[in-house]
Coordinates of C-alpha atoms in Angstrom, one line a residue:
Chain A
M1 CA 6.6 -18.3 15.8
T2 CA 3.6 -16.5 16.6
T3 CA 3.1 -15.3 13.3
T4 CA 2.8 -18.4 11.4
A5 CA 3.1 -21.9 13.1
A6 CA -0.1 -24.0 13.2
S7 CA -1.8 -24.3 16.4
T8 CA -2.9 -28.1 16.3
T9 CA -5.1 -28.2 19.2
A10 CA -7.8 -25.3 20.3
P11 CA -7.2 -24.0 24.0
T12 CA -9.0 -25.9 26.4
P13 CA -11.5 -23.5 28.1
R14 CA -12.3 -23.9 31.9
Q15 CA -15.3 -22.9 33.8
D16 CA -13.4 -20.2 35.8
L17 CA -12.0 -18.4 33.1
P18 CA -13.2 -15.6 31.6
E19 CA -14.4 -16.0 28.2
D20 CA -13.2 -12.9 27.1
A21 CA -9.9 -13.6 27.9
L22 CA -10.0 -16.6 25.8
A23 CA -11.5 -15.2 23.0
A24 CA -8.7 -12.1 22.9
G25 CA -5.9 -14.7 23.3
I26 CA -4.7 -13.2 26.4
G27 CA -1.8 -15.1 28.3
A28 CA 1.5 -15.1 29.2
R29 CA 4.3 -17.9 29.4
F30 CA 6.7 -17.5 32.2
T31 CA 10.4 -19.2 33.2
I32 CA 11.4 -19.3 36.9
A33 CA 15.3 -19.7 36.9
A34 CA 15.9 -20.0 40.8
M35 CA 19.8 -20.3 40.9
T36 CA 20.1 -22.7 43.9
D37 CA 20.9 -26.2 43.9
G38 CA 17.2 -26.4 45.8
Y39 CA 15.8 -24.9 42.6
V40 CA 12.8 -27.4 42.3
D41 CA 11.6 -26.8 45.9
V42 CA 12.1 -23.3 45.6
I43 CA 9.7 -23.1 42.1
L44 CA 7.3 -25.5 43.7
A45 CA 6.7 -24.1 46.7
A46 CA 5.5 -21.2 44.9
L47 CA 3.7 -22.6 42.2
R48 CA 1.9 -25.1 44.6
D49 CA 1.4 -22.8 47.8
P50 CA -2.2 -23.9 48.5
E51 CA -2.5 -19.8 49.5
L52 CA -1.9 -19.2 46.1
D53 CA -4.9 -17.6 44.6
T54 CA -5.2 -19.3 41.1
S55 CA -8.7 -18.5 40.3
G56 CA -9.4 -16.9 36.5
L57 CA -6.5 -18.6 35.4
Q58 CA -5.9 -21.6 32.9
I59 CA -2.4 -22.9 34.0
E60 CA -0.6 -25.3 32.5
T61 CA 3.3 -26.1 33.1
G62 CA 6.1 -27.7 30.8
D63 CA 9.7 -28.0 30.8
V64 CA 10.7 -24.8 29.3
S65 CA 8.0 -22.2 30.6
T66 CA 4.6 -22.2 32.2
F67 CA 1.7 -21.2 30.2
V68 CA -0.9 -18.9 31.8
R69 CA -4.5 -17.4 30.5
A70 CA -6.4 -14.9 32.3
D71 CA -7.6 -11.4 31.8
Q72 CA -5.0 -8.6 32.3
A73 CA -5.7 -7.8 35.7
T74 CA -5.5 -11.3 37.1
L75 CA -2.0 -12.3 35.1
L76 CA -0.5 -9.5 37.2
R77 CA -2.1 -10.6 40.3
Y78 CA -0.9 -14.0 39.5
L79 CA 2.3 -13.4 38.3
T80 CA 3.3 -10.8 41.2
D81 CA 2.0 -13.6 44.0
V82 CA 4.3 -16.2 42.6
T83 CA 7.5 -13.9 42.1
A84 CA 6.9 -12.4 45.4
R85 CA 7.1 -15.9 46.8
I86 CA 10.4 -16.4 44.7
A87 CA 11.7 -13.3 46.2
A88 CA 11.0 -13.9 49.4
S89 CA 13.3 -16.9 49.0
G90 CA 16.1 -15.1 49.0
V91 CA 17.0 -17.0 46.4
H92 CA 18.7 -15.1 43.4
A93 CA 16.6 -16.0 40.5
S94 CA 16.1 -14.6 36.7
I95 CA 12.4 -14.5 36.0
Q96 CA 10.9 -14.6 32.2
V97 CA 7.7 -13.6 31.1
L98 CA 6.2 -13.2 27.6
F99 CA 2.9 -11.6 27.2
S100 CA 0.4 -11.6 24.2
R101 CA -3.1 -10.7 23.5
G102 CA -4.9 -10.2 20.5
C103 CA -3.8 -13.1 18.5
P104 CA -6.2 -15.6 19.6
G105 CA -5.9 -18.0 16.7
E106 CA -2.1 -18.1 16.9
V107 CA -2.1 -17.9 13.2
T108 CA -4.4 -15.6 11.7
C109 CA -5.1 -13.4 14.3
D110 CA -8.7 -12.6 13.4
L111 CA -10.4 -9.9 15.0
P112 CA -12.5 -11.1 18.2
T113 CA -15.9 -10.6 18.1
D114 CA -16.5 -9.7 21.3
A115 CA -13.4 -8.8 23.3
S116 CA -13.8 -6.2 25.6
T117 CA -11.0 -7.4 27.7
L118 CA -8.8 -5.7 24.8
A119 CA -9.7 -2.0 26.0
A120 CA -9.5 -3.0 29.4
P121 CA -7.8 0.0 31.6
P122 CA -4.2 -0.8 32.8
P123 CA -4.3 -2.9 36.1
Q124 CA -3.2 -1.7 39.7
G125 CA -0.1 -3.4 40.5
R126 CA 1.3 -3.7 44.7
D127 CA 4.4 -3.3 46.5
V128 CA 6.1 -6.6 47.4
G129 CA 9.0 -5.4 48.9
T130 CA 11.5 -6.7 46.7
Y131 CA 14.0 -4.6 44.7
A132 CA 14.2 -6.2 40.8
A133 CA 16.3 -4.9 37.5
A134 CA 14.5 -5.8 34.5
E135 CA 15.1 -5.5 30.8
W136 CA 11.7 -4.7 29.1
A137 CA 10.8 -5.1 25.3
L138 CA 7.0 -4.0 24.0
Y139 CA 6.1 -5.0 20.5
P140 CA 2.8 -3.8 18.7
L141 CA 2.2 -6.5 16.0
A142 CA -0.8 -6.3 14.2
D143 CA -1.6 -4.2 11.5
N144 CA -5.4 -4.7 11.8
V145 CA -6.5 -2.8 14.3
R146 CA -9.6 -3.0 16.3
A147 CA -12.8 -1.7 14.2
G148 CA -13.7 1.8 14.9
I149 CA -10.4 2.9 16.6
E150 CA -7.8 5.3 14.8
P151 CA -4.6 3.3 15.0
D152 CA -1.9 5.6 17.0
H153 CA 0.3 2.8 18.7
M154 CA 2.8 5.7 19.4
R155 CA 0.4 7.8 21.6
D156 CA 0.0 4.3 23.4
I157 CA 3.9 3.6 23.7
Y158 CA 4.3 7.1 25.2
A159 CA 1.2 6.6 27.5
A160 CA 3.1 3.3 28.5
I161 CA 7.0 5.0 29.3
D162 CA 4.8 7.9 30.9
L163 CA 3.3 5.5 33.4
A164 CA 6.8 3.7 33.9
K165 CA 8.2 7.2 34.7
E166 CA 4.9 8.0 36.8
L167 CA 5.5 4.3 38.6
G168 CA 9.4 5.5 39.1
T169 CA 10.2 2.5 37.8
F170 CA 11.8 3.5 34.0
R171 CA 15.6 3.8 34.5
S172 CA 17.0 4.0 30.7
S173 CA 17.0 2.7 27.3
V174 CA 19.5 0.0 26.8
H175 CA 20.1 -1.7 23.5
F176 CA 17.0 -3.6 21.9
A177 CA 15.2 -3.1 25.6
T178 CA 14.2 -0.7 28.2
R179 CA 15.7 -1.0 31.8
L180 CA 13.1 -0.8 34.4
E181 CA 14.2 -0.9 38.8
G182 CA 12.1 -0.7 41.8
D183 CA 9.9 -3.0 43.6
L184 CA 9.3 -6.2 41.7
G185 CA 5.3 -5.5 41.9
R186 CA 5.8 -2.0 40.5
V187 CA 8.3 -3.4 37.9
L188 CA 5.4 -6.1 36.7
Q189 CA 2.7 -3.5 36.9
T190 CA 5.0 -1.6 34.3
V191 CA 4.9 -4.2 31.7
V192 CA 1.5 -5.3 31.9
A193 CA 0.5 -1.7 32.1
G194 CA 2.2 -0.7 29.0
W195 CA 1.2 -4.2 27.4
T196 CA -2.4 -2.9 28.0
L197 CA -2.1 0.4 26.9
V198 CA -0.7 -0.3 23.5
G199 CA -3.6 -3.0 23.0
R200 CA -5.8 -0.3 23.4
T201 CA -5.4 0.4 19.2
V202 CA -2.9 -2.3 18.3
Q203 CA -4.8 -5.6 18.2
H204 CA -1.6 -8.4 18.4
V205 CA 0.9 -7.1 21.2
T206 CA 3.4 -8.8 22.6
S207 CA 5.8 -8.2 25.2
H208 CA 9.0 -10.0 26.9
V209 CA 10.4 -8.8 30.2
T210 CA 13.3 -10.4 31.9
I211 CA 13.5 -9.8 35.9
S212 CA 16.6 -10.1 38.1
V213 CA 16.1 -10.5 42.0
N214 CA 18.1 -10.7 44.6
S215 CA 21.1 -10.6 42.9
P216 CA 24.5 -10.1 44.2
S217 CA 25.0 -7.1 42.2
H218 CA 22.0 -5.3 43.9
A219 CA 23.8 -5.6 47.4
D220 CA 24.0 -2.2 47.4
V221 CA 20.8 -0.9 46.3
D222 CA 18.3 -3.8 48.5
Chain B
M1 CA 10.9 -1.0 24.3
T2 CA 12.7 -0.7 21.2
T3 CA 10.2 1.2 18.8
T4 CA 10.7 4.6 21.4
A5 CA 13.1 4.6 24.4
A6 CA 15.8 7.0 23.6
S7 CA 19.3 5.6 23.6
T8 CA 21.3 8.3 25.4
T9 CA 24.5 7.2 24.6
A10 CA 25.8 6.2 21.0
P11 CA 27.2 2.7 21.2
T12 CA 30.9 2.1 21.2
P13 CA 32.5 0.9 18.1
R14 CA 35.5 -1.5 18.8
Q15 CA 38.3 -2.1 16.3
D16 CA 37.6 -5.9 15.8
L17 CA 33.8 -5.4 15.4
P18 CA 32.4 -5.4 11.5
E19 CA 31.4 -1.9 10.7
D20 CA 28.5 -3.2 9.0
A21 CA 27.2 -5.2 11.9
L22 CA 27.0 -1.9 13.8
A23 CA 25.2 0.1 11.0
A24 CA 22.9 -2.5 11.2
G25 CA 22.1 -2.7 14.4
I26 CA 23.0 -6.5 14.7
G27 CA 23.4 -7.8 18.0
A28 CA 21.7 -9.8 21.4
R29 CA 21.0 -10.0 24.8
F30 CA 21.5 -13.2 26.7
T31 CA 20.7 -14.5 30.2
I32 CA 22.0 -17.4 31.4
A33 CA 20.3 -18.9 34.4
A34 CA 22.1 -21.7 36.2
M35 CA 20.3 -23.7 38.8
T36 CA 22.8 -24.5 40.9
D37 CA 24.3 -23.1 44.3
G38 CA 27.7 -22.0 42.6
Y39 CA 26.0 -20.3 39.7
V40 CA 28.7 -17.5 39.7
D41 CA 31.5 -20.1 38.7
V42 CA 29.2 -22.1 36.4
I43 CA 28.6 -19.1 34.3
L44 CA 31.8 -16.8 34.6
A45 CA 33.6 -20.4 33.6
A46 CA 31.9 -20.2 30.5
L47 CA 32.1 -16.3 29.8
R48 CA 35.6 -16.2 30.9
D49 CA 37.2 -19.2 29.5
P50 CA 40.5 -18.1 27.6
E51 CA 39.7 -20.6 24.8
L52 CA 36.5 -18.8 24.0
D53 CA 36.8 -17.1 20.7
T54 CA 35.6 -13.2 21.1
S55 CA 36.8 -12.0 17.9
G56 CA 34.4 -9.9 16.2
L57 CA 32.3 -9.3 19.1
Q58 CA 31.5 -6.1 21.4
I59 CA 30.5 -7.7 24.7
E60 CA 28.8 -6.0 27.7
T61 CA 28.0 -7.6 30.7
G62 CA 25.1 -6.5 33.1
D63 CA 23.4 -7.7 36.1
V64 CA 20.1 -8.6 33.9
S65 CA 21.6 -10.0 30.7
T66 CA 24.6 -9.4 28.1
F67 CA 24.6 -7.5 25.0
V68 CA 26.3 -8.9 22.6
R69 CA 27.0 -6.9 19.1
A70 CA 28.5 -9.1 16.1
D71 CA 27.4 -10.1 12.6
Q72 CA 25.2 -13.0 12.6
A73 CA 27.4 -15.7 12.4
T74 CA 29.9 -14.5 14.8
L75 CA 26.7 -14.3 17.0
L76 CA 25.9 -17.7 16.4
R77 CA 29.3 -18.9 16.6
Y78 CA 29.9 -17.3 20.2
L79 CA 26.4 -18.5 21.6
T80 CA 26.7 -22.0 20.8
D81 CA 30.3 -22.1 22.5
V82 CA 28.9 -20.3 25.5
T83 CA 26.2 -22.3 26.0
A84 CA 28.0 -25.5 25.0
R85 CA 30.2 -24.5 28.2
I86 CA 27.2 -24.4 30.2
A87 CA 25.8 -27.6 28.8
A88 CA 28.6 -29.4 29.3
S89 CA 28.8 -28.5 33.3
G90 CA 25.8 -30.7 33.5
V91 CA 24.1 -27.9 35.4
H92 CA 20.6 -27.4 34.6
A93 CA 20.1 -24.1 32.9
S94 CA 17.5 -21.7 31.6
I95 CA 19.1 -19.6 28.6
Q96 CA 17.2 -16.9 27.3
V97 CA 18.3 -14.9 24.1
L98 CA 16.9 -11.5 22.5
F99 CA 18.4 -11.2 18.9
S100 CA 17.6 -7.3 17.0
R101 CA 18.4 -6.4 13.8
G102 CA 17.3 -3.5 11.5
C103 CA 17.0 -0.7 14.2
P104 CA 20.3 0.5 14.7
G105 CA 19.0 3.9 16.2
E106 CA 17.1 1.8 18.5
V107 CA 14.3 4.9 18.4
T108 CA 13.9 5.5 14.6
C109 CA 15.1 2.3 12.8
D110 CA 16.7 4.3 10.2
L111 CA 17.4 2.3 7.0
P112 CA 21.4 2.2 7.1
T113 CA 23.0 3.5 4.7
D114 CA 25.4 0.1 3.6
A115 CA 24.2 -2.7 5.7
S116 CA 25.0 -5.8 3.6
T117 CA 25.2 -7.8 6.7
L118 CA 21.2 -7.7 6.5
A119 CA 21.3 -9.8 3.1
A120 CA 23.7 -12.1 4.5
P121 CA 22.9 -16.0 4.1
P122 CA 21.8 -18.2 7.3
P123 CA 24.9 -19.1 9.3
Q124 CA 25.8 -22.6 9.8
G125 CA 25.5 -24.3 13.5
R126 CA 27.1 -27.0 15.2
D127 CA 26.5 -30.2 17.2
V128 CA 27.4 -29.7 20.7
G129 CA 26.1 -33.1 22.2
T130 CA 23.5 -31.5 24.2
Y131 CA 19.6 -32.3 24.0
A132 CA 17.7 -28.5 24.2
A133 CA 14.3 -27.9 24.3
A134 CA 13.2 -24.4 23.2
E135 CA 10.0 -22.0 23.1
W136 CA 10.7 -19.6 20.3
A137 CA 9.0 -16.5 19.2
L138 CA 10.1 -14.6 15.9
Y139 CA 8.7 -10.8 15.1
P140 CA 8.8 -9.0 11.9
L141 CA 8.6 -5.6 12.9
A142 CA 9.3 -2.8 10.9
D143 CA 6.9 -1.4 8.2
N144 CA 9.5 -0.1 5.8
V145 CA 11.6 -2.5 4.1
R146 CA 15.0 -2.4 2.4
A147 CA 14.9 -1.0 -1.1
G148 CA 14.6 -2.8 -4.0
I149 CA 13.5 -5.7 -2.4
E150 CA 9.4 -6.5 -2.6
P151 CA 8.5 -7.1 1.4
D152 CA 7.3 -11.0 1.4
H153 CA 8.0 -11.7 5.2
M154 CA 5.3 -14.8 5.1
R155 CA 7.7 -16.5 2.5
D156 CA 10.8 -16.0 4.4
I157 CA 8.9 -17.1 7.8
Y158 CA 7.8 -20.2 5.9
A159 CA 11.7 -20.4 4.6
A160 CA 12.5 -20.3 8.4
I161 CA 9.9 -22.9 9.2
D162 CA 11.1 -25.3 6.6
L163 CA 14.7 -24.8 7.9
A164 CA 13.8 -25.6 11.2
K165 CA 12.1 -29.0 10.0
E166 CA 15.2 -29.4 7.8
L167 CA 17.1 -29.4 10.4
G168 CA 15.0 -31.9 12.5
T169 CA 14.5 -29.2 15.3
F170 CA 10.7 -28.1 14.9
R171 CA 8.1 -29.9 16.9
S172 CA 5.0 -28.0 17.5
S173 CA 3.4 -24.9 18.0
V174 CA 2.7 -23.7 21.4
H175 CA 0.5 -21.0 22.6
F176 CA 2.8 -17.6 21.5
A177 CA 5.4 -19.8 20.4
T178 CA 7.2 -22.5 18.6
R179 CA 8.8 -25.7 20.3
L180 CA 12.3 -26.6 19.3
E181 CA 13.7 -29.7 20.1
G182 CA 17.0 -31.0 19.6
D183 CA 21.0 -30.5 19.8
L184 CA 21.2 -27.5 21.4
G185 CA 23.6 -26.1 18.6
R186 CA 21.2 -26.8 16.1
V187 CA 18.6 -25.2 18.0
L188 CA 20.5 -22.2 18.3
Q189 CA 21.4 -22.7 14.5
T190 CA 17.8 -22.7 13.9
V191 CA 17.0 -19.4 15.8
V192 CA 19.7 -17.3 14.4
A193 CA 18.8 -18.5 11.0
G194 CA 15.1 -17.9 10.8
W195 CA 16.0 -14.4 12.0
T196 CA 18.1 -14.0 9.4
L197 CA 16.0 -15.2 6.8
V198 CA 13.0 -12.5 7.5
G199 CA 15.6 -10.4 7.6
R200 CA 16.3 -10.7 4.1
T201 CA 13.2 -8.5 3.5
V202 CA 12.0 -7.1 6.8
Q203 CA 14.2 -4.6 8.3
H204 CA 13.7 -4.5 11.9
V205 CA 13.4 -8.1 12.8
T206 CA 13.6 -9.3 16.7
S207 CA 13.4 -13.0 17.9
H208 CA 13.3 -14.5 21.5
V209 CA 14.1 -18.0 22.7
T210 CA 14.2 -19.4 26.0
I211 CA 16.4 -22.7 25.8
S212 CA 16.1 -25.5 28.8
V213 CA 19.3 -27.6 29.0
N214 CA 19.7 -30.3 31.6
S215 CA 16.3 -30.7 32.9
P216 CA 15.4 -33.7 35.0
S217 CA 12.5 -33.7 32.7
H218 CA 14.7 -34.3 29.7
A219 CA 15.8 -37.7 31.6
D220 CA 14.4 -39.5 29.2
V221 CA 15.6 -37.6 26.0
D222 CA 19.3 -37.4 27.1

């Protein structure tokens, strides 16, 4: 309940974490559900791969999800790298990500005093070679906006949709969500880019995406 | 992207679907990820159990999630019944639900002309006998509110938290979410009740929850 529940402890800064990501409350929670008896091995092989670049990230793994804090480009790189490993395992998996930005205090959503990351350009993604289908929701939440910028979240949401169409990932609107399809890396890029675009004028923006990879239902498109 | 993307087809009414749930845009999308090689059997055994009460529901299953439309009490009953079957299988599963209400047009969020369901009381849940841990986000979205009601979503969110504490499911605030723990049925009741409470004055309210059941991490609490 991001708008109200009190955060009892301050986030722990790490030396390699960009201070502006911390100040701007930029981060994500993700859950990987690998549908195999060997789910522990599949998930840990991805998260603990020594080749995985975890620079610039604060990572805390829990029983429901893994929390990651970083700037948008680093988040996209990390989530692409992790989920590409899951996809490469061939195991059917459901990947769920909650992105949040602009509410560093969890409760008050005070405007960061120096949060240049909030104005960052949409990050670039990469192809990973696996088809993904996804359902995406994007929520502009804050009533207050960044000083000196005229609020126009509809302009930014349309820009997000245009980007999804440009990336070839936009498929359709479904009840309560937008359906994306395409390369897993481009689906993630679409979501992170859209969330970033809306954040240009709306301070507190969250986004949720549920991604399916290696589904038996996708046999005809893989 | 609930605020913008166009819905190309109108929802299909069903004879047994309460008209006010349809008019008020009340429904959910849920994804069950059962972490076993036999995931298809586990999930279908739950969804297609002939004992499962599907009255009052419109149900459409897709490759990413299953869409359900019904009034709040019926949604809670159905989701509790389905996930109780998953929990009873003993298989570790991640259950993700998106709830939405008050935006029947998907795009414009026009105020329903007769949406008494929006003022419904929080529905009652039931114990299912399985421990669950969850992360919950609740989003009051609409700027417009129902006619004749003074907007006060903070009052309703505090009421939602108080209810979570009363039900014994509230644990703590985590980054971007509220952690709930307890009987799976009471966790679901908390989420549906909170979403319903906020909807008393805010027209468009969504809520996302990720629930973990039968986790090896829960061995000490089961």
